[in-house]
Every structure is written in C-alpha cells, then in structure tokens.
GROMACS .gro file of N, CA, C and O in nm:
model
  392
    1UNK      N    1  -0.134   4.735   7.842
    1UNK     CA    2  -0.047   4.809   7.932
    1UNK      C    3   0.080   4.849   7.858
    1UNK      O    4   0.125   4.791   7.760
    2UNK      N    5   0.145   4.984   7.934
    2UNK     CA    6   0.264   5.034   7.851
    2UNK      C    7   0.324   5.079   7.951
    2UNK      O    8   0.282   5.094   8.065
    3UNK      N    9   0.475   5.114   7.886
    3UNK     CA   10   0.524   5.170   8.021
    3UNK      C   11   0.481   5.323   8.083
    3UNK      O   12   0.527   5.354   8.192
    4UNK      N   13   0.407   5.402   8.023
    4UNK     CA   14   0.333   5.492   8.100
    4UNK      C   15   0.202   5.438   8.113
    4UNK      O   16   0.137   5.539   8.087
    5UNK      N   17   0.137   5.369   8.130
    5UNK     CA   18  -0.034   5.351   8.150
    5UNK      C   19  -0.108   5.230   8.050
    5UNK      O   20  -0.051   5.147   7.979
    6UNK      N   21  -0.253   5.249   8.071
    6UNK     CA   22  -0.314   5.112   7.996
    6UNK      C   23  -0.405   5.210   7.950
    6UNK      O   24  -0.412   5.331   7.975
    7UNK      N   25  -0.509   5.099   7.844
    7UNK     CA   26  -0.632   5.112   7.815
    7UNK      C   27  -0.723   5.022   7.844
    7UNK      O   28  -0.695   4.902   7.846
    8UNK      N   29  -0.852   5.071   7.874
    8UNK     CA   30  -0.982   4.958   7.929
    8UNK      C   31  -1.098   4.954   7.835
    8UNK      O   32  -1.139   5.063   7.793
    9UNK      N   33  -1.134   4.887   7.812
    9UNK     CA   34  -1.251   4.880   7.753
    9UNK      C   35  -1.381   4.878   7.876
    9UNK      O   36  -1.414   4.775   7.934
   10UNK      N   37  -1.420   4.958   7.891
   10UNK     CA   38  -1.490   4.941   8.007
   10UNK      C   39  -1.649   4.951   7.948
   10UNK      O   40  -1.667   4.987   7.831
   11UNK      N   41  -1.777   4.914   8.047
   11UNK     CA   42  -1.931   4.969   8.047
   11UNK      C   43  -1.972   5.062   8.133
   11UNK      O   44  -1.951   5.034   8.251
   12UNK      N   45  -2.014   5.147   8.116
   12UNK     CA   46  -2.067   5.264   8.225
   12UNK      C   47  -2.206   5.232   8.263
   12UNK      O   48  -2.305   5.225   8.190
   13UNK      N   49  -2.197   5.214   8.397
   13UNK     CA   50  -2.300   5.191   8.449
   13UNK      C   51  -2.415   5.233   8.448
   13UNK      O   52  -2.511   5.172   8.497
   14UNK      N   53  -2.420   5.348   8.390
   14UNK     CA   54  -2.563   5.428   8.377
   14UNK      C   55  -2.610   5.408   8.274
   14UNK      O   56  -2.721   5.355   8.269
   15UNK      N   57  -2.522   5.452   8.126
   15UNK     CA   58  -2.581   5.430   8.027
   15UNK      C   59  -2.550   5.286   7.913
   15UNK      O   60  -2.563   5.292   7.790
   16UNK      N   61  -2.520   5.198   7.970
   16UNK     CA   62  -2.434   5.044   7.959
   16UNK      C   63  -2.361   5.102   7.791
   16UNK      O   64  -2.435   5.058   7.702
   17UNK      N   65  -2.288   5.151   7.753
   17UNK     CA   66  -2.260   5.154   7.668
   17UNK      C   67  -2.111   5.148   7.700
   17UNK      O   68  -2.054   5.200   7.796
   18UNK      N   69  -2.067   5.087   7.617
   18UNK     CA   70  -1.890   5.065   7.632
   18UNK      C   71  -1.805   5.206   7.551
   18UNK      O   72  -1.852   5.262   7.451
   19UNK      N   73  -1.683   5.242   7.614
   19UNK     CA   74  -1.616   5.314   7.643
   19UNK      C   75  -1.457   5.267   7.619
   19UNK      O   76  -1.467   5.150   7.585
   20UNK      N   77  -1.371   5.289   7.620
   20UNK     CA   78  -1.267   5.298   7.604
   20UNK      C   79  -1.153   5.423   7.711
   20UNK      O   80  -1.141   5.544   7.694
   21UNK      N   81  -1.090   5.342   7.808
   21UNK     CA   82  -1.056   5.468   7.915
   21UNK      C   83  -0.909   5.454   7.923
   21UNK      O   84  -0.865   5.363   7.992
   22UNK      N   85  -0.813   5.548   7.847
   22UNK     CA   86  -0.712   5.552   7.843
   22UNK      C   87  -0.607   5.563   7.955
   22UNK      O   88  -0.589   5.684   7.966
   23UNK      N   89  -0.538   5.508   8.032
   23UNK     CA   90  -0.541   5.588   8.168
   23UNK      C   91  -0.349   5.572   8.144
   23UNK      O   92  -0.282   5.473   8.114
   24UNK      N   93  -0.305   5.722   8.173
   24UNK     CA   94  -0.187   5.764   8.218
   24UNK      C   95  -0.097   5.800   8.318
   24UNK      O   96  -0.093   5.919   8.346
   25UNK      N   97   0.001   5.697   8.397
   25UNK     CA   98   0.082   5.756   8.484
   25UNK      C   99   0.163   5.847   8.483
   25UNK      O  100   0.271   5.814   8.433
   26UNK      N  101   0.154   5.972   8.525
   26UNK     CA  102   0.282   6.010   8.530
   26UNK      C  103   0.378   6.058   8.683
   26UNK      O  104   0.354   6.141   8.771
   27UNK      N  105   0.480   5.971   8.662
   27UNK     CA  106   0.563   5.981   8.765
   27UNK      C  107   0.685   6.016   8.769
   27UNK      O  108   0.742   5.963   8.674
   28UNK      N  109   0.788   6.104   8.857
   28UNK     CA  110   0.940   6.190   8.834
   28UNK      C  111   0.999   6.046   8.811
   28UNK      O  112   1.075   6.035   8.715
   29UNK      N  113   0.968   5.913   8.902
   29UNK     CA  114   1.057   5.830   8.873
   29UNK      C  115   1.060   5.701   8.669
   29UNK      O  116   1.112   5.598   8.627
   30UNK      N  117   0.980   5.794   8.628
   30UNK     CA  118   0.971   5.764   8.491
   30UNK      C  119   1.007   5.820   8.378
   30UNK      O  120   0.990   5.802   8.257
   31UNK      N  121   1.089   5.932   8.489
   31UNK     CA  122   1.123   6.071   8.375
   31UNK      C  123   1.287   6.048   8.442
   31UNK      O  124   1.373   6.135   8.432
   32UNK      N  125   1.302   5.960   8.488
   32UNK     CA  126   1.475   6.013   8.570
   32UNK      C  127   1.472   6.090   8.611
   32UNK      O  128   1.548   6.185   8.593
   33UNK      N  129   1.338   6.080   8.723
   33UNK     CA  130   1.300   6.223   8.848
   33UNK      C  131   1.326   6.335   8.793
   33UNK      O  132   1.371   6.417   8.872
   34UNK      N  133   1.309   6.384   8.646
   34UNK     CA  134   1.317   6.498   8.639
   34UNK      C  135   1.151   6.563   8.584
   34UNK      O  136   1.101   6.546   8.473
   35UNK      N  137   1.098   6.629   8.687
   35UNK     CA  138   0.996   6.682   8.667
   35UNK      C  139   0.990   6.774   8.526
   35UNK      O  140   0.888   6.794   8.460
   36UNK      N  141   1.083   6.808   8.505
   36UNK     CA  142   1.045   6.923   8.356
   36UNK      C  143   1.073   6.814   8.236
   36UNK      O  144   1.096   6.852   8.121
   37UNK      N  145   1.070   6.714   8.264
   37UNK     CA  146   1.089   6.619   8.105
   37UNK      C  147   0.879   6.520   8.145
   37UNK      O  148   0.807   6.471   8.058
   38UNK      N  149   0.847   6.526   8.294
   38UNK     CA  150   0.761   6.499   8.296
   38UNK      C  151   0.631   6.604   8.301
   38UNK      O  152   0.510   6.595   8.324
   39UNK      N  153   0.687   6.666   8.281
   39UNK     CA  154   0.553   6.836   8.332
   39UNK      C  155   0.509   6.841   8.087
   39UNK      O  156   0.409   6.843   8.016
   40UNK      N  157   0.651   6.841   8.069
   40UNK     CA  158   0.637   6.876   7.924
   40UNK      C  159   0.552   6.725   7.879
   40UNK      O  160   0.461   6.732   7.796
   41UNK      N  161   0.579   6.629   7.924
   41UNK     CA  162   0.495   6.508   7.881
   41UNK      C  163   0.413   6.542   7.885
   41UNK      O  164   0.374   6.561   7.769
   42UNK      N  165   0.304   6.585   7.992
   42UNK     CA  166   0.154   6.588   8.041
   42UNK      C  167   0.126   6.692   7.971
   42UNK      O  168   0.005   6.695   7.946
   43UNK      N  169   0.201   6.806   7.916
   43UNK     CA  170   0.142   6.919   7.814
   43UNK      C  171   0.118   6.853   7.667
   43UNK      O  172   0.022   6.877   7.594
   44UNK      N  173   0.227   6.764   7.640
   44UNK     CA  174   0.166   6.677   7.509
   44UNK      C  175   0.065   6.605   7.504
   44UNK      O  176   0.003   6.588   7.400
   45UNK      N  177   0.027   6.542   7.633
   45UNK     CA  178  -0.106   6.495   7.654
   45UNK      C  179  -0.216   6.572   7.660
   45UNK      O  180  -0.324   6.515   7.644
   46UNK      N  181  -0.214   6.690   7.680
   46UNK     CA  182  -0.313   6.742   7.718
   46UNK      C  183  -0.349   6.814   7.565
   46UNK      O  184  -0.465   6.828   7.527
   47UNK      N  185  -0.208   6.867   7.468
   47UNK     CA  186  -0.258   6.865   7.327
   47UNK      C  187  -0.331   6.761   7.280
   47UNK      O  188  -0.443   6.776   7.232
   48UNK      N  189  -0.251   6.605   7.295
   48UNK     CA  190  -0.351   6.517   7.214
   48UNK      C  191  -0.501   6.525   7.261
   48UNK      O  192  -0.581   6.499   7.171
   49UNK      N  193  -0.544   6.548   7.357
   49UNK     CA  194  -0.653   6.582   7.439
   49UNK      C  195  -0.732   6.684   7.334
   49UNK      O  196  -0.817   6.667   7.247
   50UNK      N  197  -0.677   6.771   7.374
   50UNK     CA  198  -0.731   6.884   7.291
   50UNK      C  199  -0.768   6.881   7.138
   50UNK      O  200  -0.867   6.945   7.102
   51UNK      N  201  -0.679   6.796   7.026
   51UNK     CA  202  -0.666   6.781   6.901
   51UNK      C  203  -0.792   6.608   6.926
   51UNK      O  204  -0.831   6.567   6.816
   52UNK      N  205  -0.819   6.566   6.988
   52UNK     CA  206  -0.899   6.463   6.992
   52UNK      C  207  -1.037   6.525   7.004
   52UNK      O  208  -1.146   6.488   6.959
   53UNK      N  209  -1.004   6.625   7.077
   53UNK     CA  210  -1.202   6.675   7.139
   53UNK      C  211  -1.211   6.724   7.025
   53UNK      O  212  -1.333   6.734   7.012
   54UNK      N  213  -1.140   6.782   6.882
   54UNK     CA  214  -1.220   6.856   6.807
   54UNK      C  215  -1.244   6.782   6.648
   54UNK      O  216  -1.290   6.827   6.543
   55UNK      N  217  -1.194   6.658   6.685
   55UNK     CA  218  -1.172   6.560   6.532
   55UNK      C  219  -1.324   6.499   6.534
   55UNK      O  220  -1.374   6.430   6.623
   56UNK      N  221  -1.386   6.546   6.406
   56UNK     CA  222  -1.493   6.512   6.372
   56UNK      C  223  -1.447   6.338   6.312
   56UNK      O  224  -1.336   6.287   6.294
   57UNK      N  225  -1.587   6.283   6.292
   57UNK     CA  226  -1.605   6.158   6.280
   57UNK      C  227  -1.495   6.093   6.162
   57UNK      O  228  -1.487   6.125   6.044
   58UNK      N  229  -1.412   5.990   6.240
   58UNK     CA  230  -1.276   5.985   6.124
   58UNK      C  231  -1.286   5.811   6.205
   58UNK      O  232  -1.298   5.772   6.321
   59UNK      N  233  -1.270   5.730   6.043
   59UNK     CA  234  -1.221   5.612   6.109
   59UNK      C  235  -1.151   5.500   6.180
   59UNK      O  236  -1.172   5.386   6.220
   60UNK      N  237  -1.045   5.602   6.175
   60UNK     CA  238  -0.900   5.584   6.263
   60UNK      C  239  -0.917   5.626   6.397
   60UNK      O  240  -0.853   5.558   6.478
   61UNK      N  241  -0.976   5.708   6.439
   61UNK     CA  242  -0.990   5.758   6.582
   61UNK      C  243  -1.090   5.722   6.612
   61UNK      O  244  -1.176   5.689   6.531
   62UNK      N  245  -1.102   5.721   6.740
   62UNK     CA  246  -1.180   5.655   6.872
   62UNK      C  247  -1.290   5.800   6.890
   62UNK      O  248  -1.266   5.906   6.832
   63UNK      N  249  -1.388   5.783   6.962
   63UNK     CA  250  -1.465   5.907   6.953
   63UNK      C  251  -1.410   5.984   7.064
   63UNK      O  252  -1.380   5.915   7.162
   64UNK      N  253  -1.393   6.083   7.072
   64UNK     CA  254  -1.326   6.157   7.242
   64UNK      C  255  -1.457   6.171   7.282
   64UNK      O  256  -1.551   6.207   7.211
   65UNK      N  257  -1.462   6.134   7.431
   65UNK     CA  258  -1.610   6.203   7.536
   65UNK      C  259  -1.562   6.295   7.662
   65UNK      O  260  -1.620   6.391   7.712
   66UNK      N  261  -1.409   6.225   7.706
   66UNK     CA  262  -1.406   6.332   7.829
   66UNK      C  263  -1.260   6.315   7.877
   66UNK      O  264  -1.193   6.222   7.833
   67UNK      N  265  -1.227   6.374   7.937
   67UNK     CA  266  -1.092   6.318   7.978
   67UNK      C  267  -1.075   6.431   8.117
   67UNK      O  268  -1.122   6.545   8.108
   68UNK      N  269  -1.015   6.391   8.222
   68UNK     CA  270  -0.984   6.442   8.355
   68UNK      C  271  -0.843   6.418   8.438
   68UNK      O  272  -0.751   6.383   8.364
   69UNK      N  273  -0.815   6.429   8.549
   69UNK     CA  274  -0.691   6.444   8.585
   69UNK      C  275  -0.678   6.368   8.700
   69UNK      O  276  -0.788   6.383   8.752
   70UNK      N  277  -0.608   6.290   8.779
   70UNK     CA  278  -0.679   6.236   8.891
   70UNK      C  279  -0.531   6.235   9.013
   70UNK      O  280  -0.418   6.210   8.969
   71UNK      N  281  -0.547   6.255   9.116
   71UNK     CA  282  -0.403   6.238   9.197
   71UNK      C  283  -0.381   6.105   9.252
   71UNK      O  284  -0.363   6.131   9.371
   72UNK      N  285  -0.373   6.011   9.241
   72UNK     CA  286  -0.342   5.937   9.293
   72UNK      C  287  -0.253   5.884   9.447
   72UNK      O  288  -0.136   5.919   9.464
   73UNK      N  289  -0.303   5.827   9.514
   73UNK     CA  290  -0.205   5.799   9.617
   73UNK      C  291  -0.132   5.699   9.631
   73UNK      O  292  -0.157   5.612   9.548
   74UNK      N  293  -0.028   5.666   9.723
   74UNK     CA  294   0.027   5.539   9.703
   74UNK      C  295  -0.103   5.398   9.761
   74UNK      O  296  -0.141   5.302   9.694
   75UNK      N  297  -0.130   5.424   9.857
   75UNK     CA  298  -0.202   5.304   9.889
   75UNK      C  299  -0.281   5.252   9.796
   75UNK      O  300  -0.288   5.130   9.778
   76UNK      N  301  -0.391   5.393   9.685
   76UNK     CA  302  -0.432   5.363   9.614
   76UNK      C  303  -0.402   5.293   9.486
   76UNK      O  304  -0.484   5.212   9.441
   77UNK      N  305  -0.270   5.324   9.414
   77UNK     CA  306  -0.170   5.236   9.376
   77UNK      C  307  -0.134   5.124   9.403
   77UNK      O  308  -0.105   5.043   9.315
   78UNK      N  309  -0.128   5.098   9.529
   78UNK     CA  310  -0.093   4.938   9.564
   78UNK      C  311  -0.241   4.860   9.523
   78UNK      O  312  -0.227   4.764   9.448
   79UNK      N  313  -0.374   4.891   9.564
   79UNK     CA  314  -0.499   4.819   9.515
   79UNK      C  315  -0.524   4.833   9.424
   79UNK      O  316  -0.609   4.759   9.375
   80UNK      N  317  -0.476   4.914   9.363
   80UNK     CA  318  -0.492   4.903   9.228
   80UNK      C  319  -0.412   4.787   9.098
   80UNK      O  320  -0.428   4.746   8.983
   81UNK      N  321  -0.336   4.778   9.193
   81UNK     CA  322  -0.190   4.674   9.096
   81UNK      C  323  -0.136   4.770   9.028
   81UNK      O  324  -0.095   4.729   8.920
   82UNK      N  325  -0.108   4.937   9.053
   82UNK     CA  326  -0.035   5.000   8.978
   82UNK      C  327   0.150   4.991   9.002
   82UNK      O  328   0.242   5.043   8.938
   83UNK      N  329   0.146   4.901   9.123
   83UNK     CA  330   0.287   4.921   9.206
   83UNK      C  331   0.318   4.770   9.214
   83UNK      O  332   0.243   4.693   9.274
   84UNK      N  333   0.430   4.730   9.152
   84UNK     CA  334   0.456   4.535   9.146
   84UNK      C  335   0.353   4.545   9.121
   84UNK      O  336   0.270   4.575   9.206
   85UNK      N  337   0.311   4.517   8.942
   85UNK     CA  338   0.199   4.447   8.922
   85UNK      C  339   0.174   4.299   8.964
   85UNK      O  340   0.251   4.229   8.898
   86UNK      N  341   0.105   4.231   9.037
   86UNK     CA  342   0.102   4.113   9.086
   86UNK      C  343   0.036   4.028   9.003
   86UNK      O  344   0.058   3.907   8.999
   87UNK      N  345  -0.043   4.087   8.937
   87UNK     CA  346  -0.136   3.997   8.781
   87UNK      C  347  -0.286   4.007   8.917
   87UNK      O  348  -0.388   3.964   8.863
   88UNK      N  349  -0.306   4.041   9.031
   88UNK     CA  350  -0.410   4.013   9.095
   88UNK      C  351  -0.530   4.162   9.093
   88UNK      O  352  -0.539   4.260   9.167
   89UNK      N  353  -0.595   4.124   8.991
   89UNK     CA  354  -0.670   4.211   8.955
   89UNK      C  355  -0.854   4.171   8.990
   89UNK      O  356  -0.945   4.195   8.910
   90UNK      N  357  -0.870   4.116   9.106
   90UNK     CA  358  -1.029   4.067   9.155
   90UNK      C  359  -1.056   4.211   9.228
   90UNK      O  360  -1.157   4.201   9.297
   91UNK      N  361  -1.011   4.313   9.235
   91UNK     CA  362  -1.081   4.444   9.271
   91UNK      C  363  -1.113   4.459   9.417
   91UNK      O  364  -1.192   4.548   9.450
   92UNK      N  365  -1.027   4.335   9.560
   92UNK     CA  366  -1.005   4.359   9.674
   92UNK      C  367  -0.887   4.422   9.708
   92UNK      O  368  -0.773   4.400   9.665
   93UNK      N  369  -0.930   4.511   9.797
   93UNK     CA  370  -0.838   4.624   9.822
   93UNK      C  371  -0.803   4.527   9.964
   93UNK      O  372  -0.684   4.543   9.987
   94UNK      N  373  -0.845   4.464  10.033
   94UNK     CA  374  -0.826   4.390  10.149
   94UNK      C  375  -0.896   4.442  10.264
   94UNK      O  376  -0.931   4.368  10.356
   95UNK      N  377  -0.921   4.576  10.263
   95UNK     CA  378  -1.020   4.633  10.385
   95UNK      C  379  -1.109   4.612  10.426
   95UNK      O  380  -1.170   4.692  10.497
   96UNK      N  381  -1.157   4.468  10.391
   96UNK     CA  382  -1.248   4.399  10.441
   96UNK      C  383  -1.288   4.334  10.560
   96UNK      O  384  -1.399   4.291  10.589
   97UNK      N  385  -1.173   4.332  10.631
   97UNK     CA  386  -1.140   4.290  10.783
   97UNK      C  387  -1.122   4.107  10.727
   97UNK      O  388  -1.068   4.034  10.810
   98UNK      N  389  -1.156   4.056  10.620
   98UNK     CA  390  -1.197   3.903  10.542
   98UNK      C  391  -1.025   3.926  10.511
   98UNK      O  392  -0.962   3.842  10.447
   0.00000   0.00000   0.00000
C-alpha cells in the first residue's frame, strides 16, 4: 500500500494463473481538492499505461495485460477498507443480515 493505492498479487479464476493488479485512487482530497493537479495525475497514469502496453519482454518490468478505470462509491470504499483502513480485510461487506 501507498499513499495513492496498492498492489495484489492476485489468481484469476478462470485461467488460475497469477497476476499482479495495481490499483489506484484518485481523489480531489489527495490533491488539496484540486482537481487539475489530480486530472494531470491520471494523464501520467494513463502514459505509464500506454508506455507499459508496448514494452516488449524486459526484465525489469512486469508483463502489461490490461488495465481499466473503475468509479468507485463511498459505501463501496468502506467494504473495501479503502476508508479508515481497519486492517479487517475477511471480504464481509456485512449485508448479510449475520
């Protein structure tokens, strides 16, 4: 974890092969609410994006497969432990009526 986002080592369920899933917040309150210091962030990301999809086999880099954009909500944030991380990461959101 960092102060914009983490990385996972994750398995994909279909084809069990492990992965690596970079995942990035971006929020105004991480920019000192200023959206144009955070809009220009996500364009540098989206270069490294771009300069990753086309780097042939190098041993320093990770292989690129895909990368996407996602909106997030707050509630979804809170089950997630993206908001007060609580360290409680067992993957109940509580909507279990349990």
């Amino acid at each position: 974890k960092g102060g914009f986002g983490a990385a996972y080592r994750v398995t994909h369920l279909v084809d069990d092969r492990q992965y690596c899933i970079k995942e990035i917040f971006l929020e105004p309150s991480k920019f000192g609410g200023d959206v144009r210091r955070m809009v220009s962030f996500a364009r540098s990301i989206l270069r490294e994006v771009t300069v990753l999809s086309r780097c042939e086999h190098h041993p320093n880099v990770v292989k690129y497969n895909n990368a996407w954009a996602e909106v997030v909500t707050e509630p979804r944030m809170k089950r997630r432990g993206m908001e007060g991380d609580n360290g409680d990461d067992d993957g109940d959101d509580g909507d279990d009526g349990e």
